[in-house]
PDB file of C-alpha atoms and ligand atoms in Angstrom:
ATOM      1  CA  MET A 628       0.751  -3.941  34.226  1.00 87.00           C
ATOM      2  CA  LEU A 629       2.418  -6.249  32.066  1.00 87.00           C
ATOM      3  CA  SER A 630       1.458  -7.393  28.376  1.00 83.00           C
ATOM      4  CA  THR A 631      -0.408 -10.428  28.025  1.00 77.00           C
ATOM      5  CA  GLN A 632       1.702 -11.593  25.217  1.00 76.00           C
ATOM      6  CA  THR A 633       5.056 -10.567  26.627  1.00 80.00           C
ATOM      7  CA  LYS A 634       6.286 -10.115  30.002  1.00 84.00           C
ATOM      8  CA  LEU A 635       6.947  -6.422  28.997  1.00 94.00           C
ATOM      9  CA  GLU A 636       5.553  -3.358  31.163  1.00 96.00           C
ATOM     10  CA  VAL A 637       2.873  -1.527  29.416  1.00 97.00           C
ATOM     11  CA  LEU A 638       3.129   2.105  29.135  1.00 97.00           C
ATOM     12  CA  HIS A 639      -0.158   2.814  27.148  1.00 97.00           C
ATOM     13  CA  PRO A 640      -2.866  -0.033  26.836  1.00 97.00           C
ATOM     14  CA  ALA A 641      -4.937  -0.459  24.077  1.00 98.00           C
ATOM     15  CA  GLY A 642      -7.612   1.039  25.251  1.00 98.00           C
ATOM     16  CA  GLN A 643      -6.314   4.219  26.409  1.00 98.00           C
ATOM     17  CA  ILE A 644      -4.610   4.272  22.546  1.00 98.00           C
ATOM     18  CA  ALA A 645      -8.129   3.707  21.207  1.00 98.00           C
ATOM     19  CA  GLY A 646      -9.495   6.382  23.007  1.00 98.00           C
ATOM     20  CA  ARG A 647      -6.506   8.964  21.944  1.00 98.00           C
ATOM     21  CA  VAL A 648      -6.642   8.279  18.238  1.00 98.00           C
ATOM     22  CA  ALA A 649     -10.521   8.577  18.600  1.00 98.00           C
ATOM     23  CA  GLU A 650      -9.766  12.216  20.032  1.00 98.00           C
ATOM     24  CA  LEU A 651      -7.343  13.151  17.355  1.00 98.00           C
ATOM     25  CA  GLY A 652      -9.621  11.572  14.520  1.00 98.00           C
ATOM     26  CA  ALA A 653     -12.167  13.859  15.779  1.00 98.00           C
ATOM     27  CA  GLN A 654     -10.135  16.792  15.592  1.00 98.00           C
ATOM     28  CA  ILE A 655      -8.823  16.103  12.591  1.00 98.00           C
ATOM     29  CA  SER A 656     -12.237  15.827  11.434  1.00 98.00           C
ATOM     30  CA  ARG A 657     -13.522  19.185  12.645  1.00 98.00           C
ATOM     31  CA  ASP A 658      -9.973  20.802  10.944  1.00 98.00           C
ATOM     32  CA  TYR A 659     -10.515  19.361   7.676  1.00 98.00           C
ATOM     33  CA  ALA A 660     -14.465  19.660   7.602  1.00 97.00           C
ATOM     34  CA  GLY A 661     -15.389  19.980   3.954  1.00 97.00           C
ATOM     35  CA  LYS A 662     -12.298  19.192   2.687  1.00 98.00           C
ATOM     36  CA  SER A 663     -10.471  16.141   1.420  1.00 97.00           C
ATOM     37  CA  ILE A 664      -7.139  14.640   3.096  1.00 98.00           C
ATOM     38  CA  ILE A 665      -4.168  12.667   1.789  1.00 98.00           C
ATOM     39  CA  LEU A 666      -3.184  10.620   4.731  1.00 98.00           C
ATOM     40  CA  ILE A 667       0.823   9.520   4.035  1.00 98.00           C
ATOM     41  CA  GLY A 668       2.006   6.819   6.418  1.00 98.00           C
ATOM     42  CA  VAL A 669       5.722   6.374   7.003  1.00 97.00           C
ATOM     43  CA  LEU A 670       6.494   2.591   7.060  1.00 97.00           C
ATOM     44  CA  LYS A 671       6.313   0.366   8.623  1.00 96.00           C
ATOM     45  CA  GLY A 672       6.025   2.214  12.089  1.00 96.00           C
ATOM     46  CA  ALA A 673       3.272   4.124  11.191  1.00 98.00           C
ATOM     47  CA  ALA A 674       0.805   1.433   9.446  1.00 98.00           C
ATOM     48  CA  ILE A 675      -0.950   0.430  12.363  1.00 98.00           C
ATOM     49  CA  PHE A 676      -1.631   4.359  13.876  1.00 98.00           C
ATOM     50  CA  LEU A 677      -2.664   5.233  10.175  1.00 98.00           C
ATOM     51  CA  SER A 678      -5.262   2.161   9.930  1.00 98.00           C
ATOM     52  CA  ASP A 679      -6.883   3.173  12.970  1.00 98.00           C
ATOM     53  CA  LEU A 680      -6.651   6.995  12.606  1.00 98.00           C
ATOM     54  CA  ALA A 681      -8.329   6.856   8.956  1.00 98.00           C
ATOM     55  CA  ARG A 682     -11.319   5.034  10.470  1.00 98.00           C
ATOM     56  CA  SER A 683     -11.708   8.023  13.013  1.00 98.00           C
ATOM     57  CA  ILE A 684     -11.860  10.462  10.290  1.00 98.00           C
ATOM     58  CA  THR A 685     -14.666  11.673   8.818  1.00 97.00           C
ATOM     59  CA  PRO A 686     -13.822  13.941   5.580  1.00 97.00           C
ATOM     60  CA  ALA A 687     -13.164  12.057   2.155  1.00 97.00           C
ATOM     61  CA  CYS A 688      -9.557  10.884   2.809  1.00 96.00           C
ATOM     62  CA  THR A 689      -6.855   8.561   0.798  1.00 97.00           C
ATOM     63  CA  PHE A 690      -3.817   6.742   1.734  1.00 96.00           C
ATOM     64  CA  ASP A 691      -0.261   6.765   0.439  1.00 97.00           C
ATOM     65  CA  PHE A 692       3.054   5.318   1.883  1.00 98.00           C
ATOM     66  CA  VAL A 693       6.555   6.386   1.955  1.00 97.00           C
ATOM     67  CA  ALA A 694       9.862   4.494   3.369  1.00 96.00           C
ATOM     68  CA  VAL A 695      13.135   5.801   4.176  1.00 94.00           C
ATOM     69  CA  SER A 696      16.104   4.348   5.678  1.00 89.00           C
ATOM     70  CA  SER A 697      18.604   6.552   8.087  1.00 80.00           C
ATOM     71  CA  TYR A 698      22.159   6.039   8.467  1.00 70.00           C
ATOM     72  CA  GLY A 699      23.858   7.835  11.689  1.00 56.00           C
ATOM     73  CA  ARG A 700      20.757   8.111  13.651  1.00 52.00           C
ATOM     74  CA  GLY A 701      21.313   9.689  17.147  1.00 47.00           C
ATOM     75  CA  ALA A 702      25.348   9.967  16.784  1.00 42.00           C
ATOM     76  CA  HIS A 703      25.243  13.348  14.719  1.00 45.00           C
ATOM     77  CA  SER A 704      22.841  15.904  13.956  1.00 42.00           C
ATOM     78  CA  SER A 705      23.967  15.473  10.041  1.00 53.00           C
ATOM     79  CA  GLY A 706      22.453  11.682  10.020  1.00 67.00           C
ATOM     80  CA  ILE A 707      21.337  11.063   6.665  1.00 82.00           C
ATOM     81  CA  VAL A 708      17.811   9.949   5.640  1.00 88.00           C
ATOM     82  CA  ARG A 709      17.258   8.609   2.186  1.00 90.00           C
ATOM     83  CA  MET A 710      13.933   8.068   0.240  1.00 91.00           C
ATOM     84  CA  VAL A 711      13.388   4.273  -0.595  1.00 92.00           C
ATOM     85  CA  LYS A 712       9.903   4.053  -1.137  1.00 95.00           C
ATOM     86  CA  ASP A 713       8.246   7.268  -2.900  1.00 95.00           C
ATOM     87  CA  LEU A 714       4.758   8.670  -3.208  1.00 96.00           C
ATOM     88  CA  ASP A 715       2.763   6.784  -5.866  1.00 96.00           C
ATOM     89  CA  HIS A 716       0.724  10.201  -6.753  1.00 94.00           C
ATOM     90  CA  SER A 717       1.269  13.906  -6.775  1.00 96.00           C
ATOM     91  CA  ILE A 718       0.323  15.909  -3.621  1.00 98.00           C
ATOM     92  CA  GLU A 719       0.245  19.013  -5.610  1.00 98.00           C
ATOM     93  CA  GLY A 720      -2.734  21.278  -4.576  1.00 98.00           C
ATOM     94  CA  GLN A 721      -3.901  18.638  -1.888  1.00 98.00           C
ATOM     95  CA  HIS A 722      -4.184  18.923   1.974  1.00 98.00           C
ATOM     96  CA  VAL A 723      -1.507  16.524   3.221  1.00 98.00           C
ATOM     97  CA  ILE A 724      -1.130  15.216   6.721  1.00 98.00           C
ATOM     98  CA  LEU A 725       2.021  12.760   7.429  1.00 98.00           C
ATOM     99  CA  VAL A 726       1.357  10.226   9.753  1.00 98.00           C
ATOM    100  CA  GLU A 727       4.020   9.003  12.152  1.00 98.00           C
ATOM    101  CA  ASP A 728       4.168   6.440  15.034  1.00 97.00           C
ATOM    102  CA  ILE A 729       7.109   8.304  16.828  1.00 96.00           C
ATOM    103  CA  LEU A 730       8.622  11.943  16.436  1.00 96.00           C
ATOM    104  CA  ASP A 731      12.051  11.328  18.035  1.00 94.00           C
ATOM    105  CA  THR A 732      15.158  13.195  16.851  1.00 93.00           C
ATOM    106  CA  GLY A 733      13.009  15.056  13.707  1.00 95.00           C
ATOM    107  CA  LEU A 734      15.404  14.051  11.313  1.00 93.00           C
ATOM    108  CA  THR A 735      12.923  11.523   9.356  1.00 94.00           C
ATOM    109  CA  LEU A 736       9.956  14.249   9.546  1.00 96.00           C
ATOM    110  CA  ALA A 737      12.198  17.132   8.647  1.00 95.00           C
ATOM    111  CA  TYR A 738      13.698  15.337   5.656  1.00 94.00           C
ATOM    112  CA  LEU A 739      10.148  14.054   4.509  1.00 96.00           C
ATOM    113  CA  ARG A 740       8.573  17.712   5.164  1.00 97.00           C
ATOM    114  CA  GLY A 741      11.324  19.407   2.774  1.00 96.00           C
ATOM    115  CA  LEU A 742      10.841  16.905   0.101  1.00 95.00           C
ATOM    116  CA  LEU A 743       6.967  16.860   0.419  1.00 97.00           C
ATOM    117  CA  LEU A 744       6.680  20.989   0.261  1.00 97.00           C
ATOM    118  CA  GLN A 745       8.423  20.856  -2.860  1.00 97.00           C
ATOM    119  CA  GLN A 746       5.603  19.517  -4.723  1.00 97.00           C
ATOM    120  CA  LYS A 747       3.537  22.180  -3.152  1.00 98.00           C
ATOM    121  CA  PRO A 748       0.592  20.567  -1.285  1.00 98.00           C
ATOM    122  CA  ALA A 749      -2.232  23.060  -0.182  1.00 98.00           C
ATOM    123  CA  SER A 750      -1.520  22.377   3.208  1.00 98.00           C
ATOM    124  CA  LEU A 751       1.134  19.623   5.323  1.00 98.00           C
ATOM    125  CA  LYS A 752       0.508  19.110   8.877  1.00 98.00           C
ATOM    126  CA  ILE A 753       2.087  16.251  10.825  1.00 98.00           C
ATOM    127  CA  ALA A 754       0.057  13.458  13.073  1.00 98.00           C
ATOM    128  CA  ALA A 755       2.616  11.658  15.513  1.00 98.00           C
ATOM    129  CA  LEU A 756       1.123   9.132  17.660  1.00 98.00           C
ATOM    130  CA  LEU A 757       4.363   9.637  19.914  1.00 98.00           C
ATOM    131  CA  ASP A 758       6.204  12.622  20.527  1.00 97.00           C
ATOM    132  CA  LYS A 759       9.861  12.198  22.413  1.00 96.00           C
ATOM    133  CA  PRO A 760      10.798  15.828  22.474  1.00 94.00           C
ATOM    134  CA  ALA A 761      13.834  15.096  24.749  1.00 93.00           C
ATOM    135  CA  ARG A 762      15.682  13.469  21.758  1.00 90.00           C
ATOM    136  CA  ARG A 763      15.139  16.342  19.219  1.00 94.00           C
ATOM    137  CA  LEU A 764      17.842  17.594  16.714  1.00 92.00           C
ATOM    138  CA  GLU A 765      15.569  19.194  14.339  1.00 93.00           C
ATOM    139  CA  LYS A 766      13.290  22.238  14.709  1.00 95.00           C
ATOM    140  CA  ILE A 767      10.203  20.675  13.866  1.00 97.00           C
ATOM    141  CA  GLU A 768       6.751  19.750  15.908  1.00 97.00           C
ATOM    142  CA  ALA A 769       3.805  17.588  15.073  1.00 98.00           C
ATOM    143  CA  ASP A 770       0.448  19.585  15.023  1.00 98.00           C
ATOM    144  CA  TYR A 771      -1.543  16.452  16.109  1.00 98.00           C
ATOM    145  CA  VAL A 772      -0.057  14.164  19.213  1.00 98.00           C
ATOM    146  CA  GLY A 773      -0.891  11.204  20.602  1.00 98.00           C
ATOM    147  CA  PHE A 774       1.012  11.055  23.795  1.00 98.00           C
ATOM    148  CA  THR A 775       4.247  12.651  24.952  1.00 97.00           C
ATOM    149  CA  LEU A 776       6.802  10.355  25.817  1.00 94.00           C
ATOM    150  CA  PRO A 777       9.847  10.230  28.368  1.00 90.00           C
ATOM    151  CA  ASN A 778      13.010   9.026  27.039  1.00 89.00           C
ATOM    152  CA  HIS A 779      12.472   5.614  26.741  1.00 91.00           C
ATOM    153  CA  PHE A 780      12.635   2.770  24.074  1.00 93.00           C
ATOM    154  CA  VAL A 781       9.136   1.526  23.188  1.00 96.00           C
ATOM    155  CA  VAL A 782       7.525  -1.123  21.105  1.00 97.00           C
ATOM    156  CA  GLY A 783       4.116  -2.364  20.111  1.00 97.00           C
ATOM    157  CA  TYR A 784       1.181  -0.662  17.962  1.00 98.00           C
ATOM    158  CA  GLY A 785       3.576  -0.489  14.958  1.00 98.00           C
ATOM    159  CA  MET A 786       7.067   0.053  16.690  1.00 97.00           C
ATOM    160  CA  ASP A 787       9.604  -2.840  16.889  1.00 95.00           C
ATOM    161  CA  PHE A 788      12.675  -3.881  18.397  1.00 94.00           C
ATOM    162  CA  ALA A 789      14.658  -6.032  15.542  1.00 93.00           C
ATOM    163  CA  GLU A 790      11.639  -6.109  13.654  1.00 94.00           C
ATOM    164  CA  ARG A 791       9.486  -7.745  16.670  1.00 95.00           C
ATOM    165  CA  TYR A 792       6.609  -6.574  18.472  1.00 96.00           C
ATOM    166  CA  ARG A 793       4.789  -4.728  16.126  1.00 97.00           C
ATOM    167  CA  ASN A 794       1.665  -6.237  16.619  1.00 96.00           C
ATOM    168  CA  LEU A 795       1.554  -6.049  20.437  1.00 96.00           C
ATOM    169  CA  PRO A 796      -1.839  -3.988  20.654  1.00 97.00           C
ATOM    170  CA  ASP A 797      -0.441  -2.188  23.705  1.00 97.00           C
ATOM    171  CA  ILE A 798       2.477   0.291  23.856  1.00 97.00           C
ATOM    172  CA  CYS A 799       5.035  -1.340  25.906  1.00 97.00           C
ATOM    173  CA  LEU A 800       8.596  -0.488  27.430  1.00 96.00           C
ATOM    174  CA  MET A 801      11.450  -2.382  26.154  1.00 92.00           C
ATOM    175  CA  PRO A 802      14.016  -2.846  28.709  1.00 87.00           C
ATOM    176  CA  PRO A 803      17.365  -1.016  27.606  1.00 82.00           C
ATOM    177  CA  ASP A 804      19.446  -4.322  28.216  1.00 79.00           C
ATOM    178  CA  ALA A 805      17.316  -6.488  26.122  1.00 75.00           C
ATOM    179  CA  PRO A 806      19.241  -8.954  23.678  1.00 68.00           C
ATOM    180  CA  GLU A 807      18.149  -8.635  20.048  1.00 67.00           C
TER     181      GLU A 807
HETATM  182  C1  PRP B2293      11.102   5.214  13.224  1.00 70.55           C
HETATM  183  C2  PRP B2293       9.792   5.674  13.096  1.00 70.55           C
HETATM  184  C3  PRP B2293      10.145   7.270  12.612  1.00 70.55           C
HETATM  185  C4  PRP B2293      11.542   7.751  12.892  1.00 70.55           C
HETATM  186  C5  PRP B2293      11.242   8.492  14.047  1.00 70.55           C
HETATM  187  O1  PRP B2293      11.219   4.706  12.006  1.00 70.55           O
HETATM  188  O2  PRP B2293       8.802   4.849  12.842  1.00 70.55           O
HETATM  189  O3  PRP B2293       9.923   6.854  11.223  1.00 70.55           O
HETATM  190  O4  PRP B2293      12.019   6.676  13.491  1.00 70.55           O
HETATM  191  O5  PRP B2293      12.568   8.866  14.510  1.00 70.55           O
HETATM  192  P1  PRP B2293      13.677  10.329  14.068  1.00 70.55           P
HETATM  193  O6  PRP B2293      12.351  11.317  14.581  1.00 70.55           O
HETATM  194  O7  PRP B2293      14.697  10.006  15.029  1.00 70.55           O
HETATM  195  O8  PRP B2293      14.017  10.438  12.783  1.00 70.55           O
HETATM  196  P2  PRP B2293      12.462   3.219  12.220  1.00 70.55           P
HETATM  197  O9  PRP B2293      13.720   4.179  11.568  1.00 70.55           O
HETATM  198  O10 PRP B2293      12.131   2.510  13.482  1.00 70.55           O
HETATM  199  O11 PRP B2293      11.457   2.299  10.947  1.00 70.55           O
HETATM  200  P3  PRP B2293      10.183   1.717  11.084  1.00 70.55           P
HETATM  201  O12 PRP B2293       9.362   2.762  10.989  1.00 70.55           O
HETATM  202  O13 PRP B2293      10.285   0.902   9.676  1.00 70.55           O
HETATM  203  O14 PRP B2293      10.248   0.734  12.581  1.00 70.55           O
END
């Protein structure tokens, strides 16, 4: 099946994503019944996943966002990640779920998890829409995973190629030889 907006091949159509996000939201709602949650989205890729996931969650929840920039990703296990937008509020004593579109090498989430744990949240879990274990460099797993991804580059539903395609409703496969 091809995307209606582009000629890209669809890996996960919008309807399938919606169903899986609703399942994750129901699971999170059960796990956090009677508690309140802070969802922390990692900009920009997680924005659409977070907004859909939040609407599938019944316990009280608030949002915050962080942004990071990365250097040397994929080339070295010592790839440096740097925070470029910090949290707006303290998370001390709060139940936190870090929300990511994709867990790939794990460098981003390992860095963020380390930083956030310094603030002593009551709990810290990770929700990743996509998990690409084949490229993992850090020992880190998500607590809530939408789909496990083969070693393909994907776009859509928040994910980009040179900042394009984030608005596609489906998750699509990007050909390896695509020009920017
Ligand atoms: C992507 C994704 C994660 C990170 C995962 O962000 O949103 O934050 O890479 O990769 P890792 O597990 O190898 O660290 P990207 O740098 O593409 O920025 P974006 O979210 O703004 O698209």
